[in-house]
XYZ file of C-alpha atoms in Angstrom:
645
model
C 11.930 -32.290 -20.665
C 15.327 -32.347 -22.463
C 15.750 -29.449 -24.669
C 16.951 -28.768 -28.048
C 21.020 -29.361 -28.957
C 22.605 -26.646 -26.539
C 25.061 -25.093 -28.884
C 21.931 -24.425 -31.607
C 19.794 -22.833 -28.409
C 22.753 -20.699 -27.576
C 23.411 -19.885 -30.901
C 19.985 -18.273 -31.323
C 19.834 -16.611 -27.992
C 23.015 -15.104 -29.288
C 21.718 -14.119 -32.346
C 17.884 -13.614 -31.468
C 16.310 -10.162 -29.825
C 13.768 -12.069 -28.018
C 14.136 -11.890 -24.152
C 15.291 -14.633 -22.179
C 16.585 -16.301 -19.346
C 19.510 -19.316 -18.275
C 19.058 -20.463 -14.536
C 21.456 -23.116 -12.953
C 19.920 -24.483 -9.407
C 21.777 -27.659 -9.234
C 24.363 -29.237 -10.307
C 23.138 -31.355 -13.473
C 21.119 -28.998 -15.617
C 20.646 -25.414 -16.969
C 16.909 -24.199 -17.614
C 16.339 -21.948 -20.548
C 13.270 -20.002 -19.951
C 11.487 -17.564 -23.262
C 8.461 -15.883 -23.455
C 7.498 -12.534 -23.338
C 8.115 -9.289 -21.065
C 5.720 -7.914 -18.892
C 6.057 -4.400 -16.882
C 4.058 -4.307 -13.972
C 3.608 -1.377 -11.281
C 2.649 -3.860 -8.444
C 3.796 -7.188 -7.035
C -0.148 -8.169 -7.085
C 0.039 -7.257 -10.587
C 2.376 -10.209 -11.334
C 0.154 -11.948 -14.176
C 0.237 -15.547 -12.863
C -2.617 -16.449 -15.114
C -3.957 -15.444 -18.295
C -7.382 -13.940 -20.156
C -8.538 -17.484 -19.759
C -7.621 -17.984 -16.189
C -4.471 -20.390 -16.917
C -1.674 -20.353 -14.646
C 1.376 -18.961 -16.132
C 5.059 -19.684 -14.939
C 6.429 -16.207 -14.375
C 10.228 -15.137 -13.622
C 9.911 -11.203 -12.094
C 13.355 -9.301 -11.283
C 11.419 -7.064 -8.559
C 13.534 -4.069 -7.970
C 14.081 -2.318 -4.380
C 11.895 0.629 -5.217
C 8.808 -1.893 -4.323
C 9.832 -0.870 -1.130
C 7.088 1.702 -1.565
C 4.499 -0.674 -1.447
C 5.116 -1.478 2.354
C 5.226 2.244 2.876
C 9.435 2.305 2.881
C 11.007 5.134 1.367
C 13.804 4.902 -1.075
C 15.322 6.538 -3.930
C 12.975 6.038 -6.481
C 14.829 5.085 -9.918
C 11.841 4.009 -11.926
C 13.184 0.396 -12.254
C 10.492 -1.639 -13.594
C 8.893 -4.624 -11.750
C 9.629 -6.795 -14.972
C 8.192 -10.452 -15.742
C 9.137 -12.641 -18.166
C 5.989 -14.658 -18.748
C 7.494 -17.804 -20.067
C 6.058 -19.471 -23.149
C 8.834 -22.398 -23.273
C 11.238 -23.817 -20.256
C 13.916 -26.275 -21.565
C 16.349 -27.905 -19.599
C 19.465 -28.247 -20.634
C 22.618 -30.399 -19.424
C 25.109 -28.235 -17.828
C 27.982 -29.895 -19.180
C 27.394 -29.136 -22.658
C 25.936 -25.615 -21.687
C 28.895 -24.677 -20.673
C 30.953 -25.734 -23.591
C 28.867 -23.776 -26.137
C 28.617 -20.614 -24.424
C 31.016 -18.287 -25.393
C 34.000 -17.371 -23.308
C 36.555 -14.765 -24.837
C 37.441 -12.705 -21.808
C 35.333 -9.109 -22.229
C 37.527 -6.088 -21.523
C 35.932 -3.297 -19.571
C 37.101 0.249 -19.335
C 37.431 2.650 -16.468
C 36.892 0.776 -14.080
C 36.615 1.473 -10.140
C 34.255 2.203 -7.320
C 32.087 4.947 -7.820
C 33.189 5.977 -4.152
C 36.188 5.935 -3.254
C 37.598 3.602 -0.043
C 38.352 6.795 2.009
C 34.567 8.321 1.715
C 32.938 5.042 2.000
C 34.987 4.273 5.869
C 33.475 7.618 6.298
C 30.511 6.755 5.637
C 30.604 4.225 7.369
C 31.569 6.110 10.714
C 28.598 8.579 10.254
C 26.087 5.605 10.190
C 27.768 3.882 13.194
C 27.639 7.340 15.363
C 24.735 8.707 14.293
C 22.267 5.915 13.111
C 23.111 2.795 15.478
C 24.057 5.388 18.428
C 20.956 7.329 18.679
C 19.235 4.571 18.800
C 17.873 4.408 15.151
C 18.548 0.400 14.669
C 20.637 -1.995 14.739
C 22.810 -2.865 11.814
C 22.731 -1.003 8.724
C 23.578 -2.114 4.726
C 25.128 0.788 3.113
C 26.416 -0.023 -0.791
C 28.864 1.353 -3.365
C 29.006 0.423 -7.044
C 32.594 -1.013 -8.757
C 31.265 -0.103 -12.131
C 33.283 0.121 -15.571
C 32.564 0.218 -19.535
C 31.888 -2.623 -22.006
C 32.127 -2.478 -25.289
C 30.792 -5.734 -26.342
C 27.128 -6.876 -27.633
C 25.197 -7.386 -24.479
C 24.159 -10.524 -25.534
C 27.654 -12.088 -25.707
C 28.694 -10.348 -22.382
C 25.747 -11.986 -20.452
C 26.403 -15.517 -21.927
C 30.146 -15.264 -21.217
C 29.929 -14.072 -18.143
C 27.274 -16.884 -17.349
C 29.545 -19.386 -18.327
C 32.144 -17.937 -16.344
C 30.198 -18.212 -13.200
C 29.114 -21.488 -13.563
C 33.169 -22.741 -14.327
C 34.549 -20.776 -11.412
C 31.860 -19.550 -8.775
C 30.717 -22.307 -6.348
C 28.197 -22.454 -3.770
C 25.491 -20.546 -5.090
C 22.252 -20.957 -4.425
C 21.241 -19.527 -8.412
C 23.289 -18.950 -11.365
C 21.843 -16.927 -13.795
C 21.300 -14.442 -16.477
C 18.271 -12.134 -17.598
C 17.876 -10.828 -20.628
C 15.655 -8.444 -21.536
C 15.650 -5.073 -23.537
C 17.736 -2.603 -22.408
C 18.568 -4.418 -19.408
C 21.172 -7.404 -18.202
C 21.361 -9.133 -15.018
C 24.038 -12.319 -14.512
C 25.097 -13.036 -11.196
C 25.453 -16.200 -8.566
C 23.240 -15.387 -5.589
C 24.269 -17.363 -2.482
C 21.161 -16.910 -0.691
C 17.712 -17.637 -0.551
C 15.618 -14.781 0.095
C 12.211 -16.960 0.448
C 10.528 -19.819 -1.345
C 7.085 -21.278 -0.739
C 6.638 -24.990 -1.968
C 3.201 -27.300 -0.721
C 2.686 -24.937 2.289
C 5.993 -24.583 3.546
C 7.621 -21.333 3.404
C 11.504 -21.117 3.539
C 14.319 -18.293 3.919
C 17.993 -18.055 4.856
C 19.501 -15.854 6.281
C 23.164 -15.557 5.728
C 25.536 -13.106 7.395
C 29.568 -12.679 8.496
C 31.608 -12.728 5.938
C 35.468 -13.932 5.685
C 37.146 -13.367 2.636
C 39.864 -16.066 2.141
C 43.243 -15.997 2.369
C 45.894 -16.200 -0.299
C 46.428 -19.711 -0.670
C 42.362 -20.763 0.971
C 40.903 -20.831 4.034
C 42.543 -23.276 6.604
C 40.616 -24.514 9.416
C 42.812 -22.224 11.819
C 41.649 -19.077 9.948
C 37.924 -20.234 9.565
C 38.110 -20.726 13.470
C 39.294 -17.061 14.099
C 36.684 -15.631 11.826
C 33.861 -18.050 13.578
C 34.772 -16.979 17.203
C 34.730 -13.225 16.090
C 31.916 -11.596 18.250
C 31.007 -8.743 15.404
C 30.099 -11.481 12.828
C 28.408 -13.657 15.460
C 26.446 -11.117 15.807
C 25.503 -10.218 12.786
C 24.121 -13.125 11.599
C 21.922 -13.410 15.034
C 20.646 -10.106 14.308
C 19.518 -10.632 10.663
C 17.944 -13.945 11.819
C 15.938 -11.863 14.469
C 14.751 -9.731 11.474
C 13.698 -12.600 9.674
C 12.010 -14.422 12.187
C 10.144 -11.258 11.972
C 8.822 -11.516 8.747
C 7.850 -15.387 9.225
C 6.027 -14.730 12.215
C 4.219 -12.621 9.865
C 3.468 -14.599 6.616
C 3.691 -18.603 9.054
C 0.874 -19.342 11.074
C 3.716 -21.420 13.131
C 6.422 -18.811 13.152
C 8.984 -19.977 12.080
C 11.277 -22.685 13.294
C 15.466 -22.403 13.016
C 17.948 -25.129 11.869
C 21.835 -24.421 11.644
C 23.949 -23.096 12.076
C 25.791 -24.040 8.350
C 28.748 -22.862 6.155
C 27.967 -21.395 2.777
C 31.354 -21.832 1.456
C 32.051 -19.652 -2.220
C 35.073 -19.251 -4.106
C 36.346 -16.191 -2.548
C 34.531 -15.591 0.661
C 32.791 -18.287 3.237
C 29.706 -16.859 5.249
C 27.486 -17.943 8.172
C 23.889 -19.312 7.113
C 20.760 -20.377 9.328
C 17.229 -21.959 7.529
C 13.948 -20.890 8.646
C 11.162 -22.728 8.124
C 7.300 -22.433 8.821
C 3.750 -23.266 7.199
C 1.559 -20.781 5.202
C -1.596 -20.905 2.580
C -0.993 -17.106 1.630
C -0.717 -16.182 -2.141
C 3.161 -16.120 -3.159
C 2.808 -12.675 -4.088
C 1.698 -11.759 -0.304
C 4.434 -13.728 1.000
C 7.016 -11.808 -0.944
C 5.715 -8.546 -0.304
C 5.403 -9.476 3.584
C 9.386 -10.318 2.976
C 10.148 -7.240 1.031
C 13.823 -7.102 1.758
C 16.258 -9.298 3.339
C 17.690 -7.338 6.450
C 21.302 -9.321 5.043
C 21.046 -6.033 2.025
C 19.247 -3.163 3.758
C 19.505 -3.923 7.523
C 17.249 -3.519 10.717
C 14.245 -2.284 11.796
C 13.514 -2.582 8.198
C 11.211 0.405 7.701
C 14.056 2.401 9.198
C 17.162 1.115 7.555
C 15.120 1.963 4.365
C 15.276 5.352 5.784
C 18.984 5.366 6.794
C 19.841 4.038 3.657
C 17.969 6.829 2.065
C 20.051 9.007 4.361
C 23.388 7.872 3.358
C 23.236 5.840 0.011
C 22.829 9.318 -2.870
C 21.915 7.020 -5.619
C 18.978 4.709 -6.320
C 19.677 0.615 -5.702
C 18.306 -0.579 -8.704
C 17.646 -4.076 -8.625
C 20.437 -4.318 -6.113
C 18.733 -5.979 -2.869
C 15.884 -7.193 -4.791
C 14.796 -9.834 -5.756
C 14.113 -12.699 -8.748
C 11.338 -14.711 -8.346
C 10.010 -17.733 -9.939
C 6.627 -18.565 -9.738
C 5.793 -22.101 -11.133
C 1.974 -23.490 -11.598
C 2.226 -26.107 -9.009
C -1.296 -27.781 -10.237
C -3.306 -27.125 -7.058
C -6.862 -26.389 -7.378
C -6.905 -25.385 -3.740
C -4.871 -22.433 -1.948
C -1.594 -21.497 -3.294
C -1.475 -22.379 -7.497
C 2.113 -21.579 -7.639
C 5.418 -22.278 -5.612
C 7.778 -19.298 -5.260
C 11.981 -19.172 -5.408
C 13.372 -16.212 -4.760
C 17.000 -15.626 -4.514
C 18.500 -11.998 -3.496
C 19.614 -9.932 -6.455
C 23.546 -9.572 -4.954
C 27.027 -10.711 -6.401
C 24.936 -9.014 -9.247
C 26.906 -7.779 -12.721
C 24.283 -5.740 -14.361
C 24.840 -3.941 -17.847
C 22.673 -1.194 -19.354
C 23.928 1.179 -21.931
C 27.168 0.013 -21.888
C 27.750 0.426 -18.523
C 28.938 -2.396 -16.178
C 27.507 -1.890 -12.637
C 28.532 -4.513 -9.294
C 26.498 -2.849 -5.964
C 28.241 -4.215 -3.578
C 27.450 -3.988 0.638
C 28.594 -4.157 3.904
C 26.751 -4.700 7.341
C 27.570 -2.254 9.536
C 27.121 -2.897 13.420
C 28.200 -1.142 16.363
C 31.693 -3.288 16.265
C 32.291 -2.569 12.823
C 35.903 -0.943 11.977
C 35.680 1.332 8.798
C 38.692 -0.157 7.360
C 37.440 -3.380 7.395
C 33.906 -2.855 6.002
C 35.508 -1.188 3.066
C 37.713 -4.356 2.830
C 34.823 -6.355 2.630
C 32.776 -4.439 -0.200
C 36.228 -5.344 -2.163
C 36.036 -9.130 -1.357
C 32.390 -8.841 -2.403
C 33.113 -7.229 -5.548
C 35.929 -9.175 -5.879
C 33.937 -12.520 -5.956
C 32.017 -11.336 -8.533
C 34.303 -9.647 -10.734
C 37.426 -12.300 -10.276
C 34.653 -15.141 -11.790
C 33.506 -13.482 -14.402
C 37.413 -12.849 -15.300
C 37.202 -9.244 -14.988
C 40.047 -9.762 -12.335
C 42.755 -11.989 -11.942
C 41.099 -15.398 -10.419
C 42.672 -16.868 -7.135
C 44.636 -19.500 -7.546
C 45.953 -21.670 -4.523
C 49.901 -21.818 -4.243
C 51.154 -24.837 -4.353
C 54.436 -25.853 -2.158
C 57.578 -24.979 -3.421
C 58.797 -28.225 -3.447
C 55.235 -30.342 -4.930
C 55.733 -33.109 -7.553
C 54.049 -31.255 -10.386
C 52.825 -34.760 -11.694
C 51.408 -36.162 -7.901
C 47.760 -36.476 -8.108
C 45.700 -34.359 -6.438
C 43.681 -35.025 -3.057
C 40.303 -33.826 -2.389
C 40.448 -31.627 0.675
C 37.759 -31.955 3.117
C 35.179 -29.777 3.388
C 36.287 -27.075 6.542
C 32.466 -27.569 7.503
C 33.083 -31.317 8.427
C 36.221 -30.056 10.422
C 35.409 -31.509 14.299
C 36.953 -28.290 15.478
C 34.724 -26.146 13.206
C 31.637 -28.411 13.637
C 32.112 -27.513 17.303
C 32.747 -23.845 17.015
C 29.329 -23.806 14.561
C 27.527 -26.135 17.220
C 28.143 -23.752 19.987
C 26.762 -20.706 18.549
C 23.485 -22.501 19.431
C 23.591 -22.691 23.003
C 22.763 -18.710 23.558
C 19.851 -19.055 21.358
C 15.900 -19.389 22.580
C 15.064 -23.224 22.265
C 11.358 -21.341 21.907
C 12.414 -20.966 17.904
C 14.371 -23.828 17.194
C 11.706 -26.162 18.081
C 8.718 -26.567 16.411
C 5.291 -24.897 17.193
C 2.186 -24.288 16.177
C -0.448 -22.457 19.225
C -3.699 -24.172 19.672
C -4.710 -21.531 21.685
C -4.736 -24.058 25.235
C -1.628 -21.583 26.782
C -2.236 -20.113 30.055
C -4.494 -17.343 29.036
C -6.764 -18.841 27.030
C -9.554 -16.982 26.684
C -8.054 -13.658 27.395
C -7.022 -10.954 24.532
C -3.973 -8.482 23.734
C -3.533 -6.245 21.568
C 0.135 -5.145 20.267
C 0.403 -1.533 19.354
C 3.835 -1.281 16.620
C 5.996 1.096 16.814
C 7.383 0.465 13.887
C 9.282 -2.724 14.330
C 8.109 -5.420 13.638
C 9.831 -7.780 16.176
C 5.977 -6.978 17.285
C 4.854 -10.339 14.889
C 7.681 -12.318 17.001
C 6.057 -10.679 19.943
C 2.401 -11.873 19.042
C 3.093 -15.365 17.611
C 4.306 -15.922 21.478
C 1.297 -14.262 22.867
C -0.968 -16.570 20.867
C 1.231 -19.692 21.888
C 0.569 -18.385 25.359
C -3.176 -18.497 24.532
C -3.927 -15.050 23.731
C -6.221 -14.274 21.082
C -3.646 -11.253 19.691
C -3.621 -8.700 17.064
C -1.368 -6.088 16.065
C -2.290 -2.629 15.213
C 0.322 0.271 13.935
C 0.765 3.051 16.098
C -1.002 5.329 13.909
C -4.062 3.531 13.393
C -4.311 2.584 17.161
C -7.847 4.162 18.735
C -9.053 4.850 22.295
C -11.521 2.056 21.070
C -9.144 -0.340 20.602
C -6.700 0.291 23.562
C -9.947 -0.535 25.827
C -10.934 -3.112 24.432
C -8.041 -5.566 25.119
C -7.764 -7.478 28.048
C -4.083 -6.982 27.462
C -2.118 -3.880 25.845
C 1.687 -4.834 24.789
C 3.040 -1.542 23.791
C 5.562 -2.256 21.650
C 8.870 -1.395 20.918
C 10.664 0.889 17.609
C 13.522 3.212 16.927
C 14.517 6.739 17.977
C 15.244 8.471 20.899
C 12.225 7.949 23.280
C 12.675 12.272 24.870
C 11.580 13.238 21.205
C 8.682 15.036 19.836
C 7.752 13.408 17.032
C 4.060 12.430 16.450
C 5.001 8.491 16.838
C 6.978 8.964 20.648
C 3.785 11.314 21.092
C 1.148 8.388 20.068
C 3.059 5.668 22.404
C 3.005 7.796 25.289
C -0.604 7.900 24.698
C -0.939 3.845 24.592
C 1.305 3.905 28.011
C -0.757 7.059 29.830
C -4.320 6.136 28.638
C -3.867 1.926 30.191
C -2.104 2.884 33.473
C -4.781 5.659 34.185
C -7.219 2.854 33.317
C -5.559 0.757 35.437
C -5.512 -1.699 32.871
C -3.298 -4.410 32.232
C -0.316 -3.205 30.338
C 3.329 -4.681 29.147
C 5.405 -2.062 27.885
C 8.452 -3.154 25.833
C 11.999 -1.339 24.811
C 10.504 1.977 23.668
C 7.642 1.496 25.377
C 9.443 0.604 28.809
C 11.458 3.394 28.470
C 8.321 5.777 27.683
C 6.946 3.965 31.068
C 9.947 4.638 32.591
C 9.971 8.357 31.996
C 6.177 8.991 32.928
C 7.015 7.070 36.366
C 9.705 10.025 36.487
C 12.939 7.488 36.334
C 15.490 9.322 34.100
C 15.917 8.347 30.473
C 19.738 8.453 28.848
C 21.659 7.252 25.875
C 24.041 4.458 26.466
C 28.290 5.060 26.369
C 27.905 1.846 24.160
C 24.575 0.452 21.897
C 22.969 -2.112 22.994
C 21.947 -3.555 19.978
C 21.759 -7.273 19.470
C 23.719 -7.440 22.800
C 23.082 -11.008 24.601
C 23.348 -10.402 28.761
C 21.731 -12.668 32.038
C 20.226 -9.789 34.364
C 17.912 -10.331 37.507
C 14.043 -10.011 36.409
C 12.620 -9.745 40.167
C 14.529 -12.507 42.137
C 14.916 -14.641 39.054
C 18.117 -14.465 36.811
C 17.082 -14.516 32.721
C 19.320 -14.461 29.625
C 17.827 -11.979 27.200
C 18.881 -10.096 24.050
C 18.716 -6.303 24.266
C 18.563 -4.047 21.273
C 18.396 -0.618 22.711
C 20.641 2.739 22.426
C 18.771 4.351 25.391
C 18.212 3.143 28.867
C 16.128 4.323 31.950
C 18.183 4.436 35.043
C 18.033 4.484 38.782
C 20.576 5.078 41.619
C 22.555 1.806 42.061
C 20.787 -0.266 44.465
C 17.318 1.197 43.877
C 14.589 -1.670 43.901
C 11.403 0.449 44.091
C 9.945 4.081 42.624
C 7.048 5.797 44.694
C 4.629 7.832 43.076
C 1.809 9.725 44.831
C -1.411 10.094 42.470
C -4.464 12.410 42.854
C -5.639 15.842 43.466
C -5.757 17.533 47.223
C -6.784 15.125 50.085
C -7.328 12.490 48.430
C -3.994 10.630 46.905
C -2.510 7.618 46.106
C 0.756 6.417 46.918
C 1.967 3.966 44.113
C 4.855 1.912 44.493
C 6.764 0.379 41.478
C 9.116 -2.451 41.833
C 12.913 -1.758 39.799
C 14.848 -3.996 38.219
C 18.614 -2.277 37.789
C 21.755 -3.454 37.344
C 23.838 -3.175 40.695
C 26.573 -0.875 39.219
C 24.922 1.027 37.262
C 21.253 1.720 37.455
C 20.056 1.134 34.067
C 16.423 -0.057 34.530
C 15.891 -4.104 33.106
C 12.411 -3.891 33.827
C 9.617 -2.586 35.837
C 6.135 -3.774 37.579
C 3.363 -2.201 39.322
C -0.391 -2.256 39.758
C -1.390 -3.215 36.296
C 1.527 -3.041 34.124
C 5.139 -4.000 33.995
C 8.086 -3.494 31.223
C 11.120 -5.163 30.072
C 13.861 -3.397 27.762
C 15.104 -6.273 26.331
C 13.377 -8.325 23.580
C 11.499 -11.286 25.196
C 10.923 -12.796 21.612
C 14.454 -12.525 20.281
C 16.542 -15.666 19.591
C 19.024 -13.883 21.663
C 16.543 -14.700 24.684
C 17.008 -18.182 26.152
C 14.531 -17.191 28.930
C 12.699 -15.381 26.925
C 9.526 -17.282 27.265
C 9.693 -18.002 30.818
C 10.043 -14.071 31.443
C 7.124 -13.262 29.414
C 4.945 -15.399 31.114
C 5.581 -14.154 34.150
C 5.472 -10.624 33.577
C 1.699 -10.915 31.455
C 0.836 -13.409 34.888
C 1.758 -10.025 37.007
C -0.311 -7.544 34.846
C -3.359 -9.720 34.279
């Protein structure tokens, strides 16, 4: 409904204590939500209906520490899970929003990063040797805070930087502001995290990042950054991750459309959609999603750990989320649709404080300097719209008629060259997740079952959605709750893949050797993937090594037994062979009576590294069948389960 007069609402907001929110999600209107503020400990604790059983529309700022709930670590800050359970939504036309919000610039004091450039590239360098190469993941989200004073009533600050940010920030997917005691978020998030509307669940990933050049991007400079290999692959990699969590929360997995341009004021980035079908409760879906691998990085339980490692200060609502849930009327399944944005190009203000977290990706082509020119352009965005900075401002020709009108330049996206350049990114990517599916269970093992022990990454829901379009009746059980009970009972084992260094100790490496040793003494059909092939690998008595160079999100066409396959690898170790060795011989048994077992190799030609393995029962693969990196990745898994079984 059309709300009240805007400069009366704003002039109470301004003058009120009661909490509140302003959230701009197109281009016509502003929605004013009030009501009151509810601390919760747990996202199923997110009161979407009251005493009376009434569905309530809820807005909750859920902060990074709900990590915990998935069994993450972090840096617990005691940042509340806060809802605004909304009593009144107005709506409110933009136009005259903007006009009565207030718009004095607000000074700020002190201001800087909290670490300096200098620490942060080393920082960076530490997570690149030690995290990506030993083998601990493969990209990493490691943030520093520009932060600064403000001496101004909170309540101005938020609505003039709101206004700001709707005047001079474009692209975003939400403009907003939350205000609540003690605590201020405004910010224009350019990315969806997840929504979940009449069944269909949504998120976008967005990744690469080029910060324009004085004067705008050209289609010459947009073309440089596109053909860069370090931000192609970053955005395939955080796609991977969140294919991951649709294959857990979709019943269909997850299909891919792009690739688009998310085009903001100061920086342009890379953006797929993924899209599937679910009847879980919103709540479940977000916690399934806890966080975008864009913010924290992947394997997502262990970037929570690196970032634990190397970030000394809790994130706050940084990386979070805000979430809407809206009654949507049903009286079956879901009762309320979900739109979440990712809490980044974030101003918050407590106590007088002015905080921006701020992040880069780091992967194993990053260059320090650069990353630490990126958290600027980031901050940057933020800061220059709210005014805290001087804005960009195009130059205009020397010799321009002042008075000439003004053309309307054409959108760099609709570019032919560009179109092309996005276009292309496509062909490397497995036409298994850009079109759509949904198993029925009629693949060619129907009938049969597998079940997929995780070792703590969960490409292992990827991994089973394919299974069960194969026709396996699949289930995936963590490595530590994994019994003898259940490792016989499956038809099929898929031991699954994880980070680390597969030659260590630790009680996890010690459980998947267990999954391996206890099905090939069986003699029970096994598949043994990354980790797991390696841990295969090493009991067949192949050497195990670190690579020179990661492997992680690396795209290469290698010979799978007589049959060249492109598939994406994401591993920091490798078994390996002598060049030119095609088969391992093992003799089994005890005195007179043994058993000579002969395992076929397939190496690379050069240099031995071991691409995958088969035998009497088993077989393994070190890259990732189920990535969108793997054009054959299908194909490949088929045959290998048709070998085992």
């Amino acid at each position: 409904m059309t709300g009240p007069d805007p400069s009366s609402l704003i002039h109470d907001l301004l003058s009120g204590t009661a909490p509140f929110a302003l959230i701009a999600r197109d281009g016509a209107t502003v929605e004013v939500l009030t009501g009151d503020v509810v601390d919760v400990e747990l996202l199923r604790d997110i009161p979407l209906t009251d005493a009376t059983g009434t569905a309530r529309e809820v807005l909750a700022l859920v902060p990074f520490r709900q990590v915990r709930e998935r069994g993450f670590v972090c840096h617990d800050d005691g940042a509340p899970l806060r809802c605004l359970v909304v009593d009144e939504r107005v709506s409110l036309d933009r136009a005259e929003t903007v006009a009565s919000l207030p718009s004095s610039p607000i000074p700020l004091a002190d201001a800087g990063f909290d670490i300096a450039d200098e620490e942060y590239a080393d920082i960076v360098r530490r997570v690149i040797a030690d995290e990506i190469g030993r083998g601990e993941g493969a990209n990493f989200v490691i943030r520093r805070d520009f932060v600064a004073g403000v001496d101004v009533d909170p309540r101005v600050a938020a609505l003039t930087w709101f206004r700001a940010l709707l005047e001079h920030e474009k692209g975003a997917y939400w403009t907003f502001a939350v205000v609540t005691e003690g605590h201020i978020a405004v910010g224009a998030s350019p990315e969806a995290h997840v929504s979940a509307k009449a069944g269909i669940v949504t998120m976008n990933p967005i990744s690469g990042t080029f910060r324009h050049p004085a004067g705008g991007a050209t289609a010459e400079t947009l073309a440089e950054f596109l053909r860069s290999t370090k931000e192609t692959e970053e955005l395939f990699m955080v796609v991977d991750e969140e294919l991951k969590m649709m294959s857990a929360v979709c019943s269909d997995g997850g299909r891919i459309t792009g690739p688009h341009l998310k085009v903001m004021s100061r920086l342009t980035h890379t953006e797929y959609m993924l899209r599937g079908r679910s009847d879980l409760d919103p709540r479940d879906i977000l916690r399934e999603t806890m966080f975008a691998p864009t913010v924290t990085g992947s394997p997502m339980q262990n970037a929570c750990t690196v970032i634990a490692r190397h970030e000394t200060t809790p994130r706050g609502y940084y990386s979070g989320v805000a979430a809407l849930f809206t009654p949507n009327g049903a009286t079956e399944g879901p009762t309320h649709d979900l739109d979440a944005p990712i809490l980044i190009r974030t101003a918050y203000l407590v106590d007088g404080r002015l905080r921006v977290p701020v992040g880069a990706t780091l992967v194993r082509h990053s260059d320090p300097d650069g990353e630490v020119g990126e958290t600027h352009g980031k901050a940057a965005g933020v800061l220059g719209a709210i005014g805290a900075i001087p804005r960009d401002v195009p130059a205009a020709p020397a010799d321009a008629d002042p008075d000439a009108p003004v053309s309307e330049r054409r959108p760099l996206a609709e570019d032919p060259a560009i179109a092309e350049l996005l276009a292309s990114r496509n062909d490397r990517l497995a036409p298994f997740w850009m079109n759509p599916q949904d198993p029925d269970g009629s693949g060619p093992f129907a009938g049969r079952t597998a079940l997929v022990v995780d070792a703590e990454d969960r490409f292992t829901t990827m991994l089973a959605h394919q299974l069960r379009h194969l026709g396996l009746e699949t289930r995936i059980v963590h490595w530590s709750e994994v019994t003898d009970a259940d490792l016989d009972a499956a038809d099929l084992v898929v031991s699954g893949p994880g980070p680390g260094d597969p030659r260590d100790d630790s009680p996890r490496m010690a459980a998947m050797r267990h999954v391996v040793g206890r099905r090939r003494a069986a003699g029970a059909p096994l598949l043994a993937v990354c980790l797991s092939h390696q841990i295969l690998a090493d009991s067949l008595g192949i050497d195990l090594r670190p690579l020179a160079q990661p492997h992680q999100g690396l795209q290469k066409t290698v010979d799978v037994f007589g049959e060249p396959a492109s598939i994406g690898f994401y591993n920091t170790f490798t078994a390996r062979v002598a060049p030119g060795d095609t088969q391992r011989g093992m003799t089994v048994g005890q005195g007179s009576v043994t058993t000579e077992i002969v395992t076929d190799v397939a190496a690379d030609a050069e240099t031995g590294d071991v691409y995958a393995l088969r035998g009497p029962g088993y077989a393994s693969v070190q890259g990732h069948l189920e990535s969108i990196l793997s054009r054959d990745g299908m194909r490949t898994l088929e045959r290998l389960i048709a070998h085992v079984l």
